[in-house]
mmCIF file of C-alpha atoms and ligand atoms in Angstrom:
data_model
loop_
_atom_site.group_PDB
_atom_site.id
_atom_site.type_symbol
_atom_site.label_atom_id
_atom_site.label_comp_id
_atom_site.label_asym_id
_atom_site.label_seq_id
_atom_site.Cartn_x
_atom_site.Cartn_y
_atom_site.Cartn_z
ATOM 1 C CA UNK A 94 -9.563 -7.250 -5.358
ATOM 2 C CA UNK A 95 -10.164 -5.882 -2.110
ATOM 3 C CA UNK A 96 -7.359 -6.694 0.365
ATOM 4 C CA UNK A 97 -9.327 -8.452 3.075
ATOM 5 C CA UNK A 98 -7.270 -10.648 5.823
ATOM 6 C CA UNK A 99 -9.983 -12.854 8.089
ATOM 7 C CA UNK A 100 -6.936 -14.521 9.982
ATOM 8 C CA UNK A 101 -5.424 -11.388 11.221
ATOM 9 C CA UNK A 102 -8.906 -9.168 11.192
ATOM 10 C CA UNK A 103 -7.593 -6.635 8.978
ATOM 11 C CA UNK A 104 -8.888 -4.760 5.477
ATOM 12 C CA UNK A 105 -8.045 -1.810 3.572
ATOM 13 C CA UNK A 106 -10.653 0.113 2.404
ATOM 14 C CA UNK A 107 -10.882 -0.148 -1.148
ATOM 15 C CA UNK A 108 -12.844 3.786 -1.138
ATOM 16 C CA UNK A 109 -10.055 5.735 0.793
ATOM 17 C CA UNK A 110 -7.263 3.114 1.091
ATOM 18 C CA UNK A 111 -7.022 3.229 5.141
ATOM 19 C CA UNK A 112 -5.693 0.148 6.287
ATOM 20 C CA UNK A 113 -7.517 -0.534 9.278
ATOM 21 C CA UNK A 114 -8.633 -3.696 11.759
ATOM 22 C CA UNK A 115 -12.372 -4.671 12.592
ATOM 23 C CA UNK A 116 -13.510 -6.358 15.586
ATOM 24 C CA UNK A 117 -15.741 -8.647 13.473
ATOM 25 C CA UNK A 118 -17.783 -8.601 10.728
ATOM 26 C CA UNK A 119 -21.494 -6.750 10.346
ATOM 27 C CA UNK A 120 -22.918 -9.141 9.024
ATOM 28 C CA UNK A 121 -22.102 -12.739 8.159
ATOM 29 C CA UNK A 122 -24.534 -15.473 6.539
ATOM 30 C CA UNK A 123 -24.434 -18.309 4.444
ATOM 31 C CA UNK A 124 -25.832 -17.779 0.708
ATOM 32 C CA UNK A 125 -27.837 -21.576 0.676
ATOM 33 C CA UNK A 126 -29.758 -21.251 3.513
ATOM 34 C CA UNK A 127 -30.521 -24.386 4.110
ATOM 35 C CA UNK A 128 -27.063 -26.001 4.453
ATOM 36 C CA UNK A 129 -24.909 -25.291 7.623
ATOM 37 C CA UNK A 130 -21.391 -24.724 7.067
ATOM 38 C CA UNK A 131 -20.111 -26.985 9.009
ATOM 39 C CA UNK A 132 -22.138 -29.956 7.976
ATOM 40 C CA UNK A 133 -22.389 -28.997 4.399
ATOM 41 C CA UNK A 134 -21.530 -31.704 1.509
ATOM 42 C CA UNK A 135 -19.061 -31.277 -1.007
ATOM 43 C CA UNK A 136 -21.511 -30.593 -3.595
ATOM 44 C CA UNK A 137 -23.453 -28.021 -1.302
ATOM 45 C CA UNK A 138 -19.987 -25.908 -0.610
ATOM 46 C CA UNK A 139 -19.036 -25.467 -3.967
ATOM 47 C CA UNK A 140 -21.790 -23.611 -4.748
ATOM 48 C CA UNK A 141 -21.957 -22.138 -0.946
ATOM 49 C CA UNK A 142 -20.825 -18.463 -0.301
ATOM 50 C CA UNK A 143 -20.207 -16.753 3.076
ATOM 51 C CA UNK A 144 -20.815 -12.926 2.633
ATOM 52 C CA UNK A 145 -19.155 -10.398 4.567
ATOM 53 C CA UNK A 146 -19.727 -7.258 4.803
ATOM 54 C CA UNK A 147 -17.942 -4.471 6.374
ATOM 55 C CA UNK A 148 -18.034 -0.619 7.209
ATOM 56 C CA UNK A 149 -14.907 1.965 6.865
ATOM 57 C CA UNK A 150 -13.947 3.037 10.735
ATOM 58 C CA UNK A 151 -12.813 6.428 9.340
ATOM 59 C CA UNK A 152 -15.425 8.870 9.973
ATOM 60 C CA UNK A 153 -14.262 10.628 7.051
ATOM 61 C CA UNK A 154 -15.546 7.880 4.533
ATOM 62 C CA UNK A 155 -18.051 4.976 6.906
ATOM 63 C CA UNK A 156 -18.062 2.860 3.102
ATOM 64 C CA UNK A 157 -19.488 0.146 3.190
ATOM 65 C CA UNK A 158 -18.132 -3.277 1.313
ATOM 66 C CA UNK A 159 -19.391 -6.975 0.342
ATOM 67 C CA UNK A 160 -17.376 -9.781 -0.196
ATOM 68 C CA UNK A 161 -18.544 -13.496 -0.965
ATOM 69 C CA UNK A 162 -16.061 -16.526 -0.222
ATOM 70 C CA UNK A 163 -16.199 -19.596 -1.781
ATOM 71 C CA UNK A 164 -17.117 -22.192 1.137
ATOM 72 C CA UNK A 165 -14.908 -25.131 -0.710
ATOM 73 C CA UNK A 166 -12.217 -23.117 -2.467
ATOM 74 C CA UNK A 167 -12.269 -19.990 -0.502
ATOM 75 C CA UNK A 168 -12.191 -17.493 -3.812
ATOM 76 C CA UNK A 169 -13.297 -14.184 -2.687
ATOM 77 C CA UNK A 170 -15.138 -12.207 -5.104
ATOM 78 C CA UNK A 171 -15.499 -8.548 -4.456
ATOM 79 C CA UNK A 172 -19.590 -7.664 -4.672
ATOM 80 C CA UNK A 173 -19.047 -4.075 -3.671
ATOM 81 C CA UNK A 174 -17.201 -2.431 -4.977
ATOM 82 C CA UNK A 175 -16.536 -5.001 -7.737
ATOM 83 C CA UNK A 176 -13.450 -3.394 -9.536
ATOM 84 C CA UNK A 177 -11.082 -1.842 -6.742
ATOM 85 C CA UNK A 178 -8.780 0.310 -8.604
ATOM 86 C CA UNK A 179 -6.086 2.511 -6.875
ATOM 87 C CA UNK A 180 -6.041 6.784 -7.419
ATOM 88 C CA UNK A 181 -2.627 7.491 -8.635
ATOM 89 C CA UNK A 182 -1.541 11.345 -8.986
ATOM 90 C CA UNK A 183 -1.514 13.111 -11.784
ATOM 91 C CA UNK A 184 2.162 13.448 -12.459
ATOM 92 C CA UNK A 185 2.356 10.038 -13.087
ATOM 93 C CA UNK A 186 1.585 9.790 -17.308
ATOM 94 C CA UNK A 187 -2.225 9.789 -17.887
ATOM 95 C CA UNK A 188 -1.733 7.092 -20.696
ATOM 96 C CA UNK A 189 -0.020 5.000 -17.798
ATOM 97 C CA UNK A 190 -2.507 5.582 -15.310
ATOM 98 C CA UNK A 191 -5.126 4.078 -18.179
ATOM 99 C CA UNK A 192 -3.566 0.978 -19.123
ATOM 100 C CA UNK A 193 -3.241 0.504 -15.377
ATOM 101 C CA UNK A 194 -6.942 0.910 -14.597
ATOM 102 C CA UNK A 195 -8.310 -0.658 -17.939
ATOM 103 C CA UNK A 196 -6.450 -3.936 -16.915
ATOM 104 C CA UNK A 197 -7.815 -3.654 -13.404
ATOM 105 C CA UNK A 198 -11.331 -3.150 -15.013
ATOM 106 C CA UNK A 199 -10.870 -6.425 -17.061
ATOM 107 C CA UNK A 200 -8.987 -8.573 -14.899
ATOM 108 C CA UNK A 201 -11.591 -11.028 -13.948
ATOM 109 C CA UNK A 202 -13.084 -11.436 -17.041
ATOM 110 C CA UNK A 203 -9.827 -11.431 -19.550
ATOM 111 C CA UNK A 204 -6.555 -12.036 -17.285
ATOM 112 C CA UNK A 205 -4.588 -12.303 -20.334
ATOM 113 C CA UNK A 206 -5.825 -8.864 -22.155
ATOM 114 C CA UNK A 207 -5.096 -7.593 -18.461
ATOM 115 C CA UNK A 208 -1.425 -9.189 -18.359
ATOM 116 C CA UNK A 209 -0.929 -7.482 -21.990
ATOM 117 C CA UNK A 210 -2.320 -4.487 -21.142
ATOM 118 C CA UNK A 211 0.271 -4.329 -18.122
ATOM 119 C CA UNK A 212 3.183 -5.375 -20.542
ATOM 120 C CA UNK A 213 2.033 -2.103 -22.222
ATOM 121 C CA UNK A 214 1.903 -0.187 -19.129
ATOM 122 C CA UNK A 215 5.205 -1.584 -18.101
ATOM 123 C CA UNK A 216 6.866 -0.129 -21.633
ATOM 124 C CA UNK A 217 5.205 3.249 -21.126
ATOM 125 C CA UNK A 218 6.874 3.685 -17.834
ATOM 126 C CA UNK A 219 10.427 2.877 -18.733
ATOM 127 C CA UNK A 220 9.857 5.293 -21.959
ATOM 128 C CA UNK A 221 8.824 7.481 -19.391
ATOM 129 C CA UNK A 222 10.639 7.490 -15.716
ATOM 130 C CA UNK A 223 13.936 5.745 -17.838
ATOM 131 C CA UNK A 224 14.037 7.529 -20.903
ATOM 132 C CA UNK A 225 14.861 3.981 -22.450
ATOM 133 C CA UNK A 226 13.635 3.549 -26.039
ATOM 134 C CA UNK A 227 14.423 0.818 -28.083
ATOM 135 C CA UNK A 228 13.703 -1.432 -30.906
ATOM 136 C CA UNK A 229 10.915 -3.570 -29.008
ATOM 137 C CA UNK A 230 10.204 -4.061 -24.813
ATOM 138 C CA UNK A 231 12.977 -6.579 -24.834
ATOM 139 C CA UNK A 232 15.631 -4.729 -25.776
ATOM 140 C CA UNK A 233 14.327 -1.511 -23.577
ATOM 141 C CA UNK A 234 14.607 -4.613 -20.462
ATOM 142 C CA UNK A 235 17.927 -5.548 -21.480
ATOM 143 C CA UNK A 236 18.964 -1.865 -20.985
ATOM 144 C CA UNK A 237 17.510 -1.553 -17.493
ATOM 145 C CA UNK A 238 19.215 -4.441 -15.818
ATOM 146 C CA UNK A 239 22.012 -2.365 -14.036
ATOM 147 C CA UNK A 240 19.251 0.194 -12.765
ATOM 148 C CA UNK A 241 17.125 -2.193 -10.796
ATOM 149 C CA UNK A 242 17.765 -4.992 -8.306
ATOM 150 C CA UNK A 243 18.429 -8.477 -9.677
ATOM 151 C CA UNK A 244 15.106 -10.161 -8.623
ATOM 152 C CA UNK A 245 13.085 -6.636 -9.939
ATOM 153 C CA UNK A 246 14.799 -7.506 -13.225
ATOM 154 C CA UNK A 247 13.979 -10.807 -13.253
ATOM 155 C CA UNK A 248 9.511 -10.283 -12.530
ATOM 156 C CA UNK A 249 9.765 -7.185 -14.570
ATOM 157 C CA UNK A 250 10.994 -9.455 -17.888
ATOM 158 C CA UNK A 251 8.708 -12.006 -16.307
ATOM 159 C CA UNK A 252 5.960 -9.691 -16.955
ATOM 160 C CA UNK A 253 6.880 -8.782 -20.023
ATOM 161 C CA UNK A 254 6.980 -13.080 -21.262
ATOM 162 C CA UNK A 255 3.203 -13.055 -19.725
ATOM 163 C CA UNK A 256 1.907 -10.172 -21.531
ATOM 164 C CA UNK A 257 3.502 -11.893 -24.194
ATOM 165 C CA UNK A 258 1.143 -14.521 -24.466
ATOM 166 C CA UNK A 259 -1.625 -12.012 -24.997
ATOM 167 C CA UNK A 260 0.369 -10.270 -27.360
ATOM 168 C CA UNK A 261 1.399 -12.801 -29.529
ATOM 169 C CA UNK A 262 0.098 -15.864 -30.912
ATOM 170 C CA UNK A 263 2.273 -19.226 -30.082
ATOM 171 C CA UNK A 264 4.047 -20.834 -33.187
ATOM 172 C CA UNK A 265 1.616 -23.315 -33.174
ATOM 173 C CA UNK A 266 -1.468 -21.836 -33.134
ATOM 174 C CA UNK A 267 -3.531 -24.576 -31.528
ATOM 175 C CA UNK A 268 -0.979 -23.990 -28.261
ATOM 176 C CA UNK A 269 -3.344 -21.976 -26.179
ATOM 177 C CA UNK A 270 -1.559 -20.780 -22.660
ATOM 178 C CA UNK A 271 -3.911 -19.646 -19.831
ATOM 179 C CA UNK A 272 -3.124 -16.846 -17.480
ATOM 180 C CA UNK A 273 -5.760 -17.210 -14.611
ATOM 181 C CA UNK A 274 -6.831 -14.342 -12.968
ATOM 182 C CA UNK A 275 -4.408 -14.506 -9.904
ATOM 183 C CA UNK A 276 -1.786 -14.969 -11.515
ATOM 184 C CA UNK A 277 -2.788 -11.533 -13.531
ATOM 185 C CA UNK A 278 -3.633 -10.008 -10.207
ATOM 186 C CA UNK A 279 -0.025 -10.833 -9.396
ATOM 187 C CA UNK A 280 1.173 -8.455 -12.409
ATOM 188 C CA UNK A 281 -0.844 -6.051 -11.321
ATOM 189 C CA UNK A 282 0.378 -5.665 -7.959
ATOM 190 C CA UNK A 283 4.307 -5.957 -10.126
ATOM 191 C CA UNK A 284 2.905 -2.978 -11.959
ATOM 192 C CA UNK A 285 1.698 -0.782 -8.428
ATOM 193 C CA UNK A 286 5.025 -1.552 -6.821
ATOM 194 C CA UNK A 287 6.973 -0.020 -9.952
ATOM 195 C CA UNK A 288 4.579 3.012 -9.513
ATOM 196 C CA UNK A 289 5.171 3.011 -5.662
ATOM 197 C CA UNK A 290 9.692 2.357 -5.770
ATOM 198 C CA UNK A 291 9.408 4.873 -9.267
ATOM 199 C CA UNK A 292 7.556 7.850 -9.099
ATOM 200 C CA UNK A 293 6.207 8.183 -6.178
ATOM 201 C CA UNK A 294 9.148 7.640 -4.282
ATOM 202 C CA UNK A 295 11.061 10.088 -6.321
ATOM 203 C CA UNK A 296 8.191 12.502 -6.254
ATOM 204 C CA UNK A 297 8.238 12.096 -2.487
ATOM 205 C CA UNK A 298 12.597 12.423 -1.838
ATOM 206 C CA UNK A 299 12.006 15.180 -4.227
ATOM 207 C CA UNK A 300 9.273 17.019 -2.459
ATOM 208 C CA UNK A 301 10.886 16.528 1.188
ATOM 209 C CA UNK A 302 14.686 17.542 -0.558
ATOM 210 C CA UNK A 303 13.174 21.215 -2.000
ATOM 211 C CA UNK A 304 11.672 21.584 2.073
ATOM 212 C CA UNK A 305 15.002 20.843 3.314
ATOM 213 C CA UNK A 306 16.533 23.258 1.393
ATOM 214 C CA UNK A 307 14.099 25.693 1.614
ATOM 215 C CA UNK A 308 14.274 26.046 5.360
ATOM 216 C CA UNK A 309 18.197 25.608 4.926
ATOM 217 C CA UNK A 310 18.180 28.977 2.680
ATOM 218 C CA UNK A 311 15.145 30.878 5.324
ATOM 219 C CA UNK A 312 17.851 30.196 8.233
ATOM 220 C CA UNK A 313 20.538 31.578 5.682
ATOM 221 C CA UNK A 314 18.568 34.359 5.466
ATOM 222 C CA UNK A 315 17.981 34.874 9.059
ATOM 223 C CA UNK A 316 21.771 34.783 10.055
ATOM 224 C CA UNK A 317 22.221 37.896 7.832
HETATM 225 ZN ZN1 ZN B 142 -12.866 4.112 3.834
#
């Protein structure tokens, strides 16, 4: 979904991912026409969307993108671009970076083939960044508890009992469990923080450590 805050006037742009303020929107209008906002029924507002629309300020990209917002409930739903799905680098694993955007790609029409999807996107990366490989995801989450923070542990196994649901059909197979699409939007977000505190950050500490050293080994080489 593109990250869009009215209240505070800010968005980031969902084609180059600058964060940025606007001053106020392009262009603003009411999709019935003949109802004004403010004196709109219940029944009118429910099926009443304000569109926004709204132009990148970096000169490098000027994008432009549409979002509607539900009048009563105040659901946005992204019109352009409709899927908004990050750019990770490449030496994060490609079959990682897949699950990731195939759940994104889904997540509005099948939140809970997204949340399983994620479960599986979760495993590949502590096969990968952990080396932990066990019997089933459970046991591979048991093993990580003393390398992440308490409440990390706790949403990481979380999202491994929602993608569960997905996964695996209840004992009673009339029990049917929801997952609405916010609440998979939610995992999602679990899922690009883990990329973020994981490989990137180590990719980054890595990357600035080899500098250091570099420039500690040309001034080496100067003093001699
Ligand atoms: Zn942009």
């Amino acid at each position: 979904m593109i990250n869009v805050d009215l209240e505070k006037g800010t968005y980031i742009c969902p084609y180059c991912g600058h964060a940025q303020a606007f001053t106020m929107p392009r262009h603003d209008f009411e999709s019935c026409g003949f109802a004004f906002k403010y004196s709109m029924s219940e029944k009118y507002k429910e099926c009443s969307f304000i569109i926004h629309s709204l132009q990148c300020a970096n000169k490098g990209c000027e994008r432009i993108c549409v979002i509607a917002l539900n009048i009563k409930t105040n659901k946005q739903i992204d019109l352009l671009p409709q899927v908004t799905i990050k750019q990770y680098p490449d030496y994060i694993p490609e079959q990682i970076r897949k699950d990731y955007e195939e759940a994104n790609l889904i997540l509005d029409r099948s939140p809970k083939a997204a949340a399983t999807l994620l479960r599986r996107c979760l495993q590949g990366m502590i096969h990968d960044f952990w080396g932990i490989k066990e019997k089933n995801l459970n046991a591979e989450i048991t093993r990580l508890k003393d390398k992440v923070t308490p409440m990390q542990w706790k949403a990481i196994d979380g999202l491994r009992q929602i993608g569960n649901i997905g996964a695996h059909m209840e004992k009673d197979v009339n029990l049917m469990i929801d997952i609405e699409p916010d609440e998979a939007q939610k995992l999602l977000k679990l899922i690009e923080m883990l990329l973020e505190k994981w490989y990137i950050a180590r990719h980054d500490e890595e990357a600035l450590l080899t500098e250091i050293i570099g420039i500690a080994e040309s001034k080496e080489e100067q003093r001699k």
